[in-house]
Amino acid sequence: MPERRTVALVTLGCARNEVDSEELAGRLEADGWQLVDDASEADVAVVNTCGFVEAAKKDSVDALLEANDLKGHGRTQAVVAVGCMAERYGKELADALPEADGVLGFDDYTDISDRLQTILSGGHHAPHLPRDRRKLLPLTPVERQAAAAEVALPGHGASPTEKITDLPDGVAPASGPRTLRKRLDDSPVASIKLASGCDRRCSFCAIPAFRGSFISRRPSDVLNEAVWLAEQGVSEVVLVSENNTSYGKDLGDIRLLETLLSEIAAVPGIERVRVSYLQPAEMRPGLIEAMTSTAGVVPYFDLSFQHSAPAVLRRMRRFGNTDQFLDLLKTIRDKAPQAGARSNFIVGFPGESEQDFAELERFVNEAGLDAIGVFGYSDEDGTEAATFEGKLPEDVVAERLAKLSRLAEELTAQRAEQRIGTEVEVLVEAVLVAEDDGEQLVEGRSAHQAPETDGLTTLIGAPEAEAGQYYRARVVASEGVDLVAEAIELVRKAAAA
C-alpha cells in the first residue's frame, strides 16, 4: 500500500482564515491526504496567508520563506501559498517569491487536492491574475444568493454538484452541514463563518476587492455547522465575517441574526455564542437586545470604530462621531453593565489634525473599552486613501501611534482592575504545569474576553480543572488586561467529543 501523502497547514491572520484552513483540511483529508502538525514532516506545506496590512503581509512572506528552508532538510518537497495575500496578488506574488512552488487563489480551493498533487509531482499550476471579486456577484444584495453557486466562497460549503458522502471520521458534513471541514485542534472554541465579503467602501481597506461583495450563509448551514461542532466537543462558537451586522440583508431580512443567535445558543452542547466584527453605524436596537438578553449569547461587542473625529471618519468613508459612539456604548451597558467591548483605531490617517487626534483621545478616555488595537496608517495597494493628499510624515504617525498605544494600555488595565470583585464565568482552555516547581496553571477566558485578542483569566482554587469546563469565579486581581479569578464552583463539565 503506497504511503499516504502528507500536508501541513500553517495559518496566519484572523479567525476567518482559520475557518478556511479547516475547510482545506477537510477537502484534503477527504481525498486521502494525511494531515500533520509539523511542516517538516509534510510533503507539502500550505501557508494560509494574510494580506490585510503591511505587517501581516511581511509575516506571511516570512512564513513562506521559513517553510521553504525545510526543503532539502526533511520530508518537505513543496511550499504553497493560499489565502488572502495569494488571492490579492496572485502572479505578482509568485514572481516576487520564487521560493513558493505554487500560489493558489480562492477559485482553486475546490480542487486543492489536484492542485497540490500537480505541484508535488513537479508540475506547474499558473498563478491567477487578481480581479475585483466585488464584480463576481450582482450589485443588488437580494440577487446574490442565486448567483453564489458559480463563485468560490471559502467557508460557505461545497457546491451543489460536489460529492460529500463517504467521508472520513471527523470531516463534516457527517452530521448535516454542506461545508467540508476538519478541525485542526481540540480547542473547546471554534469559529463559524456567518458571511463573506463586504459592501462598505472604507477608503483605507482593500478587503472587499479580494474577498468580494457581502453574501450571507444560509441560516440552516450555519446552524447545522454549529451542531456538528458541538459533536466535536466545541462549547463556544464565534460568529465571524467581514461585517456581521449586515447578515441577512441579501436573504431578505436584516434582522435574521437576532433569530439565529437564539437558535445557535439552543444547540445541545453549545454554552457560549460570541459575535465579532460589528459595524457601529449598522447597530440596531433589536440586535443589541438580542446580544444582551439571549441566554447563551455573551454580551460582547467587537465594534469597528476606527476613529471618532467626524472629519477623519468622513475621509474614511465612515459615519459617526465621539458622542454617538459613547451613546451606543451607554445603551449597551444600560442593558448589560459588565458587557465586554473592544475596538481598533487607525492613527495618522491622511489629513488627521492635532484636533482630530485629540478628539480620538477623548473618545478612548471615556469609552471604557476592555481591549484596544492601535494601528499607524500606511498606504494599501488599490485603496482610495492611497491617493489622498495630506499624508502625515512618518515620524508624526509613529508619535501618535506610540501615544495612543500607551493610553490604550493604561485604560484597558484600569478597565480590568474595575472588574475586581465581580463574578465571571471562566471557560478553561488550558491546564499547564510549570517546569520549575510543578505548580498547576489554569488558563481560560471570561465572557468579555474573545479568543487570542482580549486577554486571559487565570483560575485559582480549581485543582481538578480540565480544558472545556466552565467555572463560576470571583475576580481577585488583574495584570494589564488579564484577570486572576478564584473558583467558586464548577458549573458545567467539559463537552464530550
GROMACS .gro file of C-alpha atoms in nm:
model
  497
    1MET     CA    1   0.000   0.000   0.000
    2PRO     CA    2   0.156   0.333  -0.101
    3GLU     CA    3   0.245   0.578   0.172
    4ARG     CA    4  -0.015   0.850   0.216
    5ARG     CA    5   0.068   1.200   0.101
    6THR     CA    6   0.116   1.435   0.391
    7VAL     CA    7   0.028   1.803   0.420
    8ALA     CA    8   0.067   2.068   0.690
    9LEU     CA    9  -0.144   2.382   0.709
   10VAL     CA   10   0.019   2.696   0.852
   11THR     CA   11  -0.243   2.961   0.924
   12LEU     CA   12  -0.180   3.332   0.966
   13GLY     CA   13  -0.419   3.619   1.024
   14CYS     CA   14  -0.773   3.622   1.157
   15ALA     CA   15  -1.032   3.367   1.261
   16ARG     CA   16  -1.182   3.378   0.911
   17ASN     CA   17  -0.857   3.232   0.779
   18GLU     CA   18  -0.868   2.963   1.046
   19VAL     CA   19  -1.211   2.855   0.920
   20ASP     CA   20  -1.077   2.850   0.564
   21SER     CA   21  -0.784   2.633   0.672
   22GLU     CA   22  -1.024   2.383   0.828
   23GLU     CA   23  -1.219   2.373   0.502
   24LEU     CA   24  -0.896   2.297   0.312
   25ALA     CA   25  -0.811   2.033   0.573
   26GLY     CA   26  -1.150   1.869   0.524
   27ARG     CA   27  -1.112   1.865   0.147
   28LEU     CA   28  -0.761   1.724   0.163
   29GLU     CA   29  -0.834   1.451   0.416
   30ALA     CA   30  -1.146   1.353   0.224
   31ASP     CA   31  -0.923   1.298  -0.079
   32GLY     CA   32  -0.672   1.080   0.105
   33TRP     CA   33  -0.414   1.325   0.234
   34GLN     CA   34  -0.275   1.282   0.583
   35LEU     CA   35  -0.272   1.600   0.791
   36VAL     CA   36   0.032   1.662   1.009
   37ASP     CA   37   0.105   1.944   1.252
   38ASP     CA   38   0.475   1.990   1.176
   39ALA     CA   39   0.560   2.133   0.833
   40SER     CA   40   0.896   1.950   0.841
   41GLU     CA   41   0.705   1.619   0.840
   42ALA     CA   42   0.484   1.713   0.545
   43ASP     CA   43   0.533   1.652   0.175
   44VAL     CA   44   0.362   1.987   0.115
   45ALA     CA   45   0.349   2.287   0.347
   46VAL     CA   46   0.045   2.505   0.272
   47VAL     CA   47   0.070   2.858   0.415
   48ASN     CA   48  -0.266   3.033   0.451
   49THR     CA   49  -0.151   3.393   0.418
   50CYS     CA   50  -0.292   3.723   0.543
   51GLY     CA   51  -0.298   4.030   0.317
   52PHE     CA   52  -0.461   4.284   0.547
   53VAL     CA   53  -0.182   4.530   0.633
   54GLU     CA   54   0.190   4.557   0.562
   55ALA     CA   55   0.297   4.384   0.885
   56ALA     CA   56   0.067   4.089   0.814
   57LYS     CA   57   0.199   4.057   0.460
   58LYS     CA   58   0.556   4.053   0.594
   59ASP     CA   59   0.464   3.778   0.840
   60SER     CA   60   0.315   3.578   0.553
   61VAL     CA   61   0.628   3.611   0.341
   62ASP     CA   62   0.844   3.516   0.640
   63ALA     CA   63   0.631   3.205   0.696
   64LEU     CA   64   0.669   3.103   0.332
   65LEU     CA   65   1.045   3.151   0.345
   66GLU     CA   66   1.067   2.958   0.670
   67ALA     CA   67   0.876   2.668   0.516
   68ASN     CA   68   1.097   2.685   0.207
   69ASP     CA   69   1.406   2.644   0.429
   70LEU     CA   70   1.275   2.298   0.522
   71LYS     CA   71   1.314   2.172   0.168
   72GLY     CA   72   1.618   1.952   0.135
   73HIS     CA   73   1.647   1.900   0.513
   74GLY     CA   74   1.349   1.679   0.577
   75ARG     CA   75   1.038   1.547   0.412
   76THR     CA   76   0.909   1.879   0.276
   77GLN     CA   77   0.918   1.892  -0.102
   78ALA     CA   78   0.690   2.184  -0.184
   79VAL     CA   79   0.562   2.508  -0.032
   80VAL     CA   80   0.230   2.653  -0.147
   81ALA     CA   81   0.071   2.991  -0.069
   82VAL     CA   82  -0.306   3.021  -0.030
   83GLY     CA   83  -0.527   3.275   0.148
   84CYS     CA   84  -0.580   3.649   0.120
   85MET     CA   85  -0.231   3.752   0.014
   86ALA     CA   86  -0.221   3.482  -0.252
   87GLU     CA   87  -0.566   3.587  -0.378
   88ARG     CA   88  -0.483   3.957  -0.365
   89TYR     CA   89  -0.152   3.943  -0.555
   90GLY     CA   90  -0.154   3.613  -0.747
   91LYS     CA   91   0.106   3.616  -1.023
   92GLU     CA   92   0.276   3.922  -0.873
   93LEU     CA   93   0.345   3.727  -0.553
   94ALA     CA   94   0.461   3.424  -0.750
   95ASP     CA   95   0.706   3.635  -0.949
   96ALA     CA   96   0.837   3.813  -0.640
   97LEU     CA   97   0.866   3.495  -0.433
   98PRO     CA   98   1.001   3.208  -0.644
   99GLU     CA   99   1.054   3.012  -0.322
  100ALA     CA  100   0.681   2.936  -0.329
  101ASP     CA  101   0.615   2.637  -0.555
  102GLY     CA  102   0.255   2.743  -0.604
  103VAL     CA  103   0.030   3.043  -0.542
  104LEU     CA  104  -0.335   2.940  -0.531
  105GLY     CA  105  -0.640   3.168  -0.519
  106PHE     CA  106  -0.986   3.107  -0.379
  107ASP     CA  107  -1.102   2.958  -0.709
  108ASP     CA  108  -0.853   2.674  -0.654
  109TYR     CA  109  -0.995   2.563  -0.318
  110THR     CA  110  -1.250   2.314  -0.453
  111ASP     CA  111  -0.966   2.145  -0.646
  112ILE     CA  112  -0.699   2.188  -0.377
  113SER     CA  113  -0.607   1.817  -0.375
  114ASP     CA  114  -0.541   1.807  -0.751
  115ARG     CA  115  -0.350   2.134  -0.735
  116LEU     CA  116  -0.118   2.009  -0.461
  117GLN     CA  117  -0.066   1.676  -0.635
  118THR     CA  118   0.032   1.854  -0.957
  119ILE     CA  119   0.283   2.070  -0.770
  120LEU     CA  120   0.417   1.778  -0.569
  121SER     CA  121   0.470   1.583  -0.891
  122GLY     CA  122   0.684   1.862  -1.031
  123GLY     CA  123   0.412   2.017  -1.244
  124HIS     CA  124   0.325   2.384  -1.263
  125HIS     CA  125  -0.007   2.549  -1.188
  126ALA     CA  126  -0.018   2.900  -1.327
  127PRO     CA  127  -0.094   3.159  -1.058
  128HIS     CA  128  -0.409   3.358  -1.119
  129LEU     CA  129  -0.430   3.719  -1.226
  130PRO     CA  130  -0.612   3.906  -0.946
  131ARG     CA  131  -0.952   4.055  -1.021
  132ASP     CA  132  -1.200   4.266  -0.831
  133ARG     CA  133  -1.414   3.998  -0.670
  134ARG     CA  134  -1.689   4.251  -0.597
  135LYS     CA  135  -1.783   4.221  -0.964
  136LEU     CA  136  -1.847   3.846  -0.945
  137LEU     CA  137  -2.186   3.886  -0.777
  138PRO     CA  138  -2.485   4.108  -0.865
  139LEU     CA  139  -2.484   4.462  -0.733
  140THR     CA  140  -2.824   4.414  -0.570
  141PRO     CA  141  -2.784   4.206  -0.249
  142VAL     CA  142  -3.109   4.006  -0.286
  143GLU     CA  143  -2.994   3.878  -0.626
  144ARG     CA  144  -2.668   3.734  -0.495
  145GLN     CA  145  -2.782   3.405  -0.344
  146ALA     CA  146  -2.893   3.267  -0.680
  147ALA     CA  147  -2.555   3.353  -0.835
  148ALA     CA  148  -2.343   3.230  -0.543
  149ALA     CA  149  -2.313   2.872  -0.670
  150GLU     CA  150  -2.090   2.999  -0.953
  151VAL     CA  151  -1.850   3.186  -0.725
  152ALA     CA  152  -1.581   3.045  -0.496
  153LEU     CA  153  -1.674   3.147  -0.140
  154PRO     CA  154  -1.433   2.991   0.111
  155GLY     CA  155  -1.611   2.867   0.421
  156HIS     CA  156  -1.957   2.867   0.263
  157GLY     CA  157  -1.974   2.500   0.179
  158ALA     CA  158  -1.947   2.259  -0.107
  159SER     CA  159  -2.104   2.335  -0.440
  160PRO     CA  160  -2.435   2.155  -0.502
  161THR     CA  161  -2.266   1.925  -0.753
  162GLU     CA  162  -1.989   1.806  -0.518
  163LYS     CA  163  -1.998   1.455  -0.377
  164ILE     CA  164  -1.993   1.490   0.000
  165THR     CA  165  -2.063   1.133   0.112
  166ASP     CA  166  -1.828   0.856   0.233
  167LEU     CA  167  -1.611   1.099   0.426
  168PRO     CA  168  -1.352   1.005   0.689
  169ASP     CA  169  -1.444   1.032   1.056
  170GLY     CA  170  -1.416   1.388   1.183
  171VAL     CA  171  -1.478   1.551   0.846
  172ALA     CA  172  -1.807   1.740   0.804
  173PRO     CA  173  -2.076   1.706   0.667
  174ALA     CA  174  -2.124   1.381   0.858
  175SER     CA  175  -2.394   1.548   1.068
  176GLY     CA  176  -2.552   1.787   0.828
  177PRO     CA  177  -2.360   2.092   0.703
  178ARG     CA  178  -2.257   2.102   0.339
  179THR     CA  179  -1.931   2.262   0.447
  180LEU     CA  180  -1.633   2.032   0.414
  181ARG     CA  181  -1.440   2.091   0.735
  182LYS     CA  182  -1.187   1.915   0.954
  183ARG     CA  183  -1.094   2.054   1.295
  184LEU     CA  184  -0.722   2.124   1.327
  185ASP     CA  185  -0.714   2.132   1.708
  186ASP     CA  186  -0.917   2.011   2.005
  187SER     CA  187  -0.998   2.352   2.149
  188PRO     CA  188  -1.344   2.393   2.305
  189VAL     CA  189  -1.375   2.710   2.093
  190ALA     CA  190  -1.431   2.730   1.718
  191SER     CA  191  -1.536   2.995   1.469
  192ILE     CA  192  -1.824   2.969   1.224
  193LYS     CA  193  -1.824   3.180   0.913
  194LEU     CA  194  -2.151   3.374   0.903
  195ALA     CA  195  -2.089   3.556   0.576
  196SER     CA  196  -1.817   3.665   0.336
  197GLY     CA  197  -1.719   3.991   0.176
  198CYS     CA  198  -1.821   4.348   0.248
  199ASP     CA  199  -2.029   4.614   0.075
  200ARG     CA  200  -1.880   4.904   0.268
  201ARG     CA  201  -1.629   5.121   0.086
  202CYS     CA  202  -1.394   5.233   0.361
  203SER     CA  203  -1.124   5.433   0.187
  204PHE     CA  204  -0.838   5.259   0.372
  205CYS     CA  205  -0.950   4.899   0.322
  206ALA     CA  206  -0.868   4.663   0.035
  207ILE     CA  207  -1.055   4.360   0.173
  208PRO     CA  208  -1.374   4.394  -0.039
  209ALA     CA  209  -1.168   4.388  -0.359
  210PHE     CA  210  -1.027   4.040  -0.288
  211ARG     CA  211  -1.298   3.896  -0.059
  212GLY     CA  212  -1.584   4.024  -0.273
  213SER     CA  213  -1.929   4.165  -0.210
  214PHE     CA  214  -2.119   4.074   0.104
  215ILE     CA  215  -2.306   3.744   0.097
  216SER     CA  216  -2.465   3.561   0.388
  217ARG     CA  217  -2.454   3.190   0.451
  218ARG     CA  218  -2.799   3.038   0.484
  219PRO     CA  219  -2.917   3.003   0.846
  220SER     CA  220  -2.964   2.627   0.810
  221ASP     CA  221  -2.598   2.584   0.703
  222VAL     CA  222  -2.474   2.792   0.997
  223LEU     CA  223  -2.698   2.608   1.242
  224ASN     CA  224  -2.603   2.263   1.110
  225GLU     CA  225  -2.236   2.351   1.137
  226ALA     CA  226  -2.289   2.456   1.500
  227VAL     CA  227  -2.449   2.116   1.565
  228TRP     CA  228  -2.151   1.940   1.406
  229LEU     CA  229  -1.900   2.146   1.603
  230ALA     CA  230  -2.083   2.062   1.927
  231GLU     CA  231  -2.048   1.694   1.836
  232GLN     CA  232  -1.672   1.756   1.803
  233GLY     CA  233  -1.654   1.886   2.162
  234VAL     CA  234  -1.688   2.259   2.090
  235SER     CA  235  -1.884   2.457   2.350
  236GLU     CA  236  -1.813   2.816   2.242
  237VAL     CA  237  -1.874   2.928   1.885
  238VAL     CA  238  -1.757   3.262   1.749
  239LEU     CA  239  -1.951   3.403   1.453
  240VAL     CA  240  -1.711   3.566   1.209
  241SER     CA  241  -1.729   3.756   0.882
  242GLU     CA  242  -1.614   4.090   0.744
  243ASN     CA  243  -1.933   4.253   0.877
  244ASN     CA  244  -2.175   4.053   1.091
  245THR     CA  245  -2.419   4.344   1.130
  246SER     CA  246  -2.513   4.309   0.760
  247TYR     CA  247  -2.613   3.944   0.798
  248GLY     CA  248  -2.939   3.861   0.629
  249LYS     CA  249  -2.974   4.167   0.407
  250ASP     CA  250  -2.926   3.952   0.097
  251LEU     CA  251  -3.171   3.694   0.236
  252GLY     CA  252  -3.447   3.949   0.268
  253ASP     CA  253  -3.430   4.001   0.645
  254ILE     CA  254  -3.172   4.230   0.806
  255ARG     CA  255  -3.295   4.107   1.149
  256LEU     CA  256  -3.213   3.746   1.074
  257LEU     CA  257  -2.911   3.743   1.306
  258GLU     CA  258  -3.132   3.815   1.607
  259THR     CA  259  -3.330   3.496   1.538
  260LEU     CA  260  -3.027   3.287   1.451
  261LEU     CA  261  -2.846   3.373   1.775
  262SER     CA  262  -3.113   3.211   1.990
  263GLU     CA  263  -3.121   2.903   1.765
  264ILE     CA  264  -2.745   2.851   1.787
  265ALA     CA  265  -2.750   2.906   2.164
  266ALA     CA  266  -3.013   2.633   2.192
  267VAL     CA  267  -2.791   2.370   2.024
  268PRO     CA  268  -2.713   2.097   2.280
  269GLY     CA  269  -2.351   2.135   2.392
  270ILE     CA  270  -2.315   2.498   2.287
  271GLU     CA  271  -2.271   2.707   2.601
  272ARG     CA  272  -2.148   3.035   2.455
  273VAL     CA  273  -2.219   3.219   2.132
  274ARG     CA  274  -1.996   3.516   2.058
  275VAL     CA  275  -2.048   3.768   1.778
  276SER     CA  276  -1.748   3.951   1.630
  277TYR     CA  277  -1.687   4.216   1.363
  278LEU     CA  278  -1.971   4.464   1.421
  279GLN     CA  279  -2.012   4.794   1.237
  280PRO     CA  280  -2.119   5.075   1.476
  281ALA     CA  281  -2.319   5.253   1.204
  282GLU     CA  282  -2.526   4.938   1.147
  283MET     CA  283  -2.601   4.852   1.509
  284ARG     CA  284  -2.975   4.844   1.578
  285PRO     CA  285  -3.180   4.818   1.897
  286GLY     CA  286  -3.303   4.467   1.823
  287LEU     CA  287  -2.952   4.332   1.778
  288ILE     CA  288  -2.831   4.497   2.098
  289GLU     CA  289  -3.129   4.348   2.281
  290ALA     CA  290  -3.057   4.000   2.141
  291MET     CA  291  -2.687   4.019   2.229
  292THR     CA  292  -2.753   4.136   2.585
  293SER     CA  293  -3.057   3.927   2.680
  294THR     CA  294  -3.042   3.594   2.494
  295ALA     CA  295  -2.937   3.309   2.720
  296GLY     CA  296  -2.608   3.163   2.599
  297VAL     CA  297  -2.513   3.468   2.390
  298VAL     CA  298  -2.234   3.657   2.563
  299PRO     CA  299  -2.273   4.036   2.582
  300TYR     CA  300  -1.955   4.103   2.388
  301PHE     CA  301  -1.929   4.387   2.137
  302ASP     CA  302  -1.642   4.391   1.888
  303LEU     CA  303  -1.714   4.734   1.740
  304SER     CA  304  -1.510   4.865   1.448
  305PHE     CA  305  -1.488   5.236   1.541
  306GLN     CA  306  -1.153   5.308   1.365
  307HIS     CA  307  -1.168   5.677   1.470
  308SER     CA  308  -1.411   5.919   1.633
  309ALA     CA  309  -1.331   6.260   1.481
  310PRO     CA  310  -1.605   6.338   1.223
  311ALA     CA  311  -1.365   6.488   0.967
  312VAL     CA  312  -1.144   6.179   0.969
  313LEU     CA  313  -1.441   5.942   0.960
  314ARG     CA  314  -1.578   6.120   0.654
  315ARG     CA  315  -1.245   6.078   0.475
  316MET     CA  316  -1.250   5.714   0.579
  317ARG     CA  317  -1.599   5.688   0.417
  318ARG     CA  318  -1.745   5.601   0.756
  319PHE     CA  319  -2.010   5.753   0.982
  320GLY     CA  320  -2.046   5.870   1.341
  321ASN     CA  321  -1.866   6.080   1.598
  322THR     CA  322  -1.741   6.064   1.955
  323ASP     CA  323  -2.074   6.139   2.124
  324GLN     CA  324  -2.272   5.898   1.904
  325PHE     CA  325  -2.026   5.621   1.979
  326LEU     CA  326  -2.036   5.695   2.353
  327ASP     CA  327  -2.416   5.686   2.339
  328LEU     CA  328  -2.400   5.346   2.170
  329LEU     CA  329  -2.176   5.210   2.445
  330LYS     CA  330  -2.405   5.358   2.710
  331THR     CA  331  -2.706   5.188   2.551
  332ILE     CA  332  -2.523   4.856   2.565
  333ARG     CA  333  -2.411   4.897   2.926
  334ASP     CA  334  -2.753   5.011   3.042
  335LYS     CA  335  -2.870   4.664   2.938
  336ALA     CA  336  -2.557   4.469   3.038
  337PRO     CA  337  -2.327   4.663   3.276
  338GLN     CA  338  -2.047   4.406   3.253
  339ALA     CA  339  -2.060   4.374   2.874
  340GLY     CA  340  -1.725   4.341   2.701
  341ALA     CA  341  -1.630   4.595   2.435
  342ARG     CA  342  -1.326   4.617   2.212
  343SER     CA  343  -1.224   4.814   1.905
  344ASN     CA  344  -0.941   4.903   1.669
  345PHE     CA  345  -0.823   5.250   1.571
  346ILE     CA  346  -0.613   5.398   1.291
  347VAL     CA  347  -0.398   5.699   1.377
  348GLY     CA  348  -0.219   5.927   1.133
  349PHE     CA  349  -0.482   5.897   0.862
  350PRO     CA  350  -0.427   6.147   0.577
  351GLY     CA  351  -0.549   6.487   0.690
  352GLU     CA  352  -0.574   6.394   1.058
  353SER     CA  353  -0.514   6.718   1.250
  354GLU     CA  354  -0.395   6.757   1.607
  355GLN     CA  355  -0.754   6.843   1.699
  356ASP     CA  356  -0.877   6.522   1.532
  357PHE     CA  357  -0.626   6.318   1.726
  358ALA     CA  358  -0.727   6.492   2.050
  359GLU     CA  359  -1.091   6.403   1.976
  360LEU     CA  360  -0.992   6.039   1.934
  361GLU     CA  361  -0.808   6.054   2.267
  362ARG     CA  362  -1.124   6.195   2.428
  363PHE     CA  363  -1.328   5.904   2.300
  364VAL     CA  364  -1.079   5.641   2.410
  365ASN     CA  365  -1.058   5.804   2.754
  366GLU     CA  366  -1.435   5.794   2.801
  367ALA     CA  367  -1.528   5.469   2.622
  368GLY     CA  368  -1.416   5.220   2.888
  369LEU     CA  369  -1.309   4.958   2.633
  370ASP     CA  370  -1.175   4.623   2.750
  371ALA     CA  371  -0.935   4.577   2.460
  372ILE     CA  372  -0.795   4.820   2.206
  373GLY     CA  373  -0.588   4.770   1.894
  374VAL     CA  374  -0.400   5.068   1.751
  375PHE     CA  375  -0.251   5.086   1.402
  376GLY     CA  376  -0.049   5.357   1.233
  377TYR     CA  377  -0.181   5.448   0.890
  378SER     CA  378   0.006   5.319   0.586
  379ASP     CA  379  -0.097   5.317   0.220
  380GLU     CA  380  -0.258   4.995   0.098
  381ASP     CA  381  -0.244   4.898  -0.270
  382GLY     CA  382  -0.560   4.981  -0.459
  383THR     CA  383  -0.732   5.180  -0.185
  384GLU     CA  384  -0.880   5.526  -0.224
  385ALA     CA  385  -0.684   5.658   0.074
  386ALA     CA  386  -0.357   5.579  -0.100
  387THR     CA  387  -0.440   5.857  -0.346
  388PHE     CA  388  -0.529   6.116  -0.080
  389GLU     CA  389  -0.333   6.432  -0.023
  390GLY     CA  390  -0.240   6.540   0.326
  391LYS     CA  391  -0.026   6.241   0.413
  392LEU     CA  392   0.136   6.285   0.753
  393PRO     CA  393   0.512   6.248   0.800
  394GLU     CA  394   0.615   5.903   0.922
  395ASP     CA  395   0.755   6.042   1.246
  396VAL     CA  396   0.421   6.210   1.326
  397VAL     CA  397   0.232   5.887   1.260
  398ALA     CA  398   0.480   5.695   1.478
  399GLU     CA  399   0.449   5.951   1.758
  400ARG     CA  400   0.069   5.935   1.759
  401LEU     CA  401   0.077   5.556   1.739
  402ALA     CA  402   0.303   5.537   2.043
  403LYS     CA  403   0.097   5.791   2.236
  404LEU     CA  404  -0.240   5.626   2.176
  405SER     CA  405  -0.093   5.281   2.237
  406ARG     CA  406   0.035   5.392   2.579
  407LEU     CA  407  -0.302   5.544   2.661
  408ALA     CA  408  -0.483   5.229   2.547
  409GLU     CA  409  -0.259   5.011   2.762
  410GLU     CA  410  -0.328   5.225   3.070
  411LEU     CA  411  -0.704   5.246   3.014
  412THR     CA  412  -0.759   4.876   2.942
  413ALA     CA  413  -0.559   4.790   3.253
  414GLN     CA  414  -0.785   5.023   3.452
  415ARG     CA  415  -1.092   4.859   3.299
  416ALA     CA  416  -0.965   4.516   3.403
  417GLU     CA  417  -0.897   4.644   3.755
  418GLN     CA  418  -1.257   4.765   3.775
  419ARG     CA  419  -1.369   4.403   3.736
  420ILE     CA  420  -1.202   4.300   4.064
  421GLY     CA  421  -1.473   4.179   4.299
  422THR     CA  422  -1.716   4.085   4.022
  423GLU     CA  423  -1.827   3.733   3.937
  424VAL     CA  424  -1.731   3.587   3.600
  425GLU     CA  425  -1.781   3.259   3.423
  426VAL     CA  426  -1.450   3.117   3.307
  427LEU     CA  427  -1.409   2.869   3.023
  428VAL     CA  428  -1.096   2.665   3.094
  429GLU     CA  429  -0.884   2.641   2.779
  430ALA     CA  430  -0.553   2.502   2.908
  431VAL     CA  431  -0.414   2.339   3.220
  432LEU     CA  432  -0.036   2.385   3.230
  433VAL     CA  433   0.230   2.265   3.471
  434ALA     CA  434   0.526   2.494   3.547
  435GLU     CA  435   0.862   2.333   3.473
  436ASP     CA  436   1.041   2.489   3.769
  437ASP     CA  437   0.809   2.398   4.058
  438GLY     CA  438   0.543   2.173   3.906
  439GLU     CA  439   0.270   2.421   4.001
  440GLN     CA  440  -0.052   2.395   3.804
  441LEU     CA  441  -0.162   2.694   3.597
  442VAL     CA  442  -0.523   2.702   3.478
  443GLU     CA  443  -0.584   2.946   3.192
  444GLY     CA  444  -0.917   3.042   3.044
  445ARG     CA  445  -1.136   3.330   2.939
  446SER     CA  446  -1.424   3.519   3.092
  447ALA     CA  447  -1.725   3.612   2.881
  448HIS     CA  448  -1.585   3.957   2.795
  449GLN     CA  449  -1.261   3.810   2.656
  450ALA     CA  450  -1.253   3.685   2.297
  451PRO     CA  451  -1.003   3.417   2.190
  452GLU     CA  452  -0.646   3.536   2.128
  453THR     CA  453  -0.722   3.910   2.135
  454ASP     CA  454  -0.863   4.026   2.467
  455GLY     CA  455  -0.652   3.876   2.744
  456LEU     CA  456  -0.684   3.572   2.968
  457THR     CA  457  -0.825   3.479   3.306
  458THR     CA  458  -0.606   3.267   3.535
  459LEU     CA  459  -0.825   3.046   3.751
  460ILE     CA  460  -0.707   2.961   4.103
  461GLY     CA  461  -0.858   2.723   4.355
  462ALA     CA  462  -0.960   2.465   4.095
  463PRO     CA  463  -0.711   2.176   4.128
  464GLU     CA  464  -0.933   1.937   3.928
  465ALA     CA  465  -0.985   2.177   3.639
  466GLU     CA  466  -0.988   2.039   3.284
  467ALA     CA  467  -0.999   2.209   2.947
  468GLY     CA  468  -1.357   2.266   2.837
  469GLN     CA  469  -1.502   2.311   3.186
  470TYR     CA  470  -1.686   2.625   3.296
  471TYR     CA  471  -1.634   2.771   3.644
  472ARG     CA  472  -1.815   3.045   3.827
  473ALA     CA  473  -1.540   3.255   3.983
  474ARG     CA  474  -1.469   3.585   4.153
  475VAL     CA  475  -1.208   3.823   4.014
  476VAL     CA  476  -0.941   3.885   4.279
  477ALA     CA  477  -0.664   4.058   4.082
  478SER     CA  478  -0.565   4.192   3.742
  479GLU     CA  479  -0.246   4.242   3.545
  480GLY     CA  480  -0.285   4.453   3.236
  481VAL     CA  481  -0.591   4.317   3.055
  482ASP     CA  482  -0.554   3.976   3.222
  483LEU     CA  483  -0.753   3.872   3.527
  484VAL     CA  484  -0.699   3.635   3.818
  485ALA     CA  485  -1.020   3.474   3.944
  486GLU     CA  486  -1.084   3.239   4.234
  487ALA     CA  487  -1.309   2.946   4.156
  488ILE     CA  488  -1.645   2.934   4.335
  489GLU     CA  489  -1.798   2.627   4.172
  490LEU     CA  490  -1.786   2.410   3.865
  491VAL     CA  491  -2.097   2.495   3.665
  492ARG     CA  492  -2.052   2.282   3.351
  493LYS     CA  493  -1.833   1.988   3.270
  494ALA     CA  494  -1.625   1.961   2.955
  495ALA     CA  495  -1.817   1.859   2.644
  496ALA     CA  496  -1.755   1.508   2.520
  497ALA     CA  497  -1.629   1.492   2.162
   0.00000   0.00000   0.00000
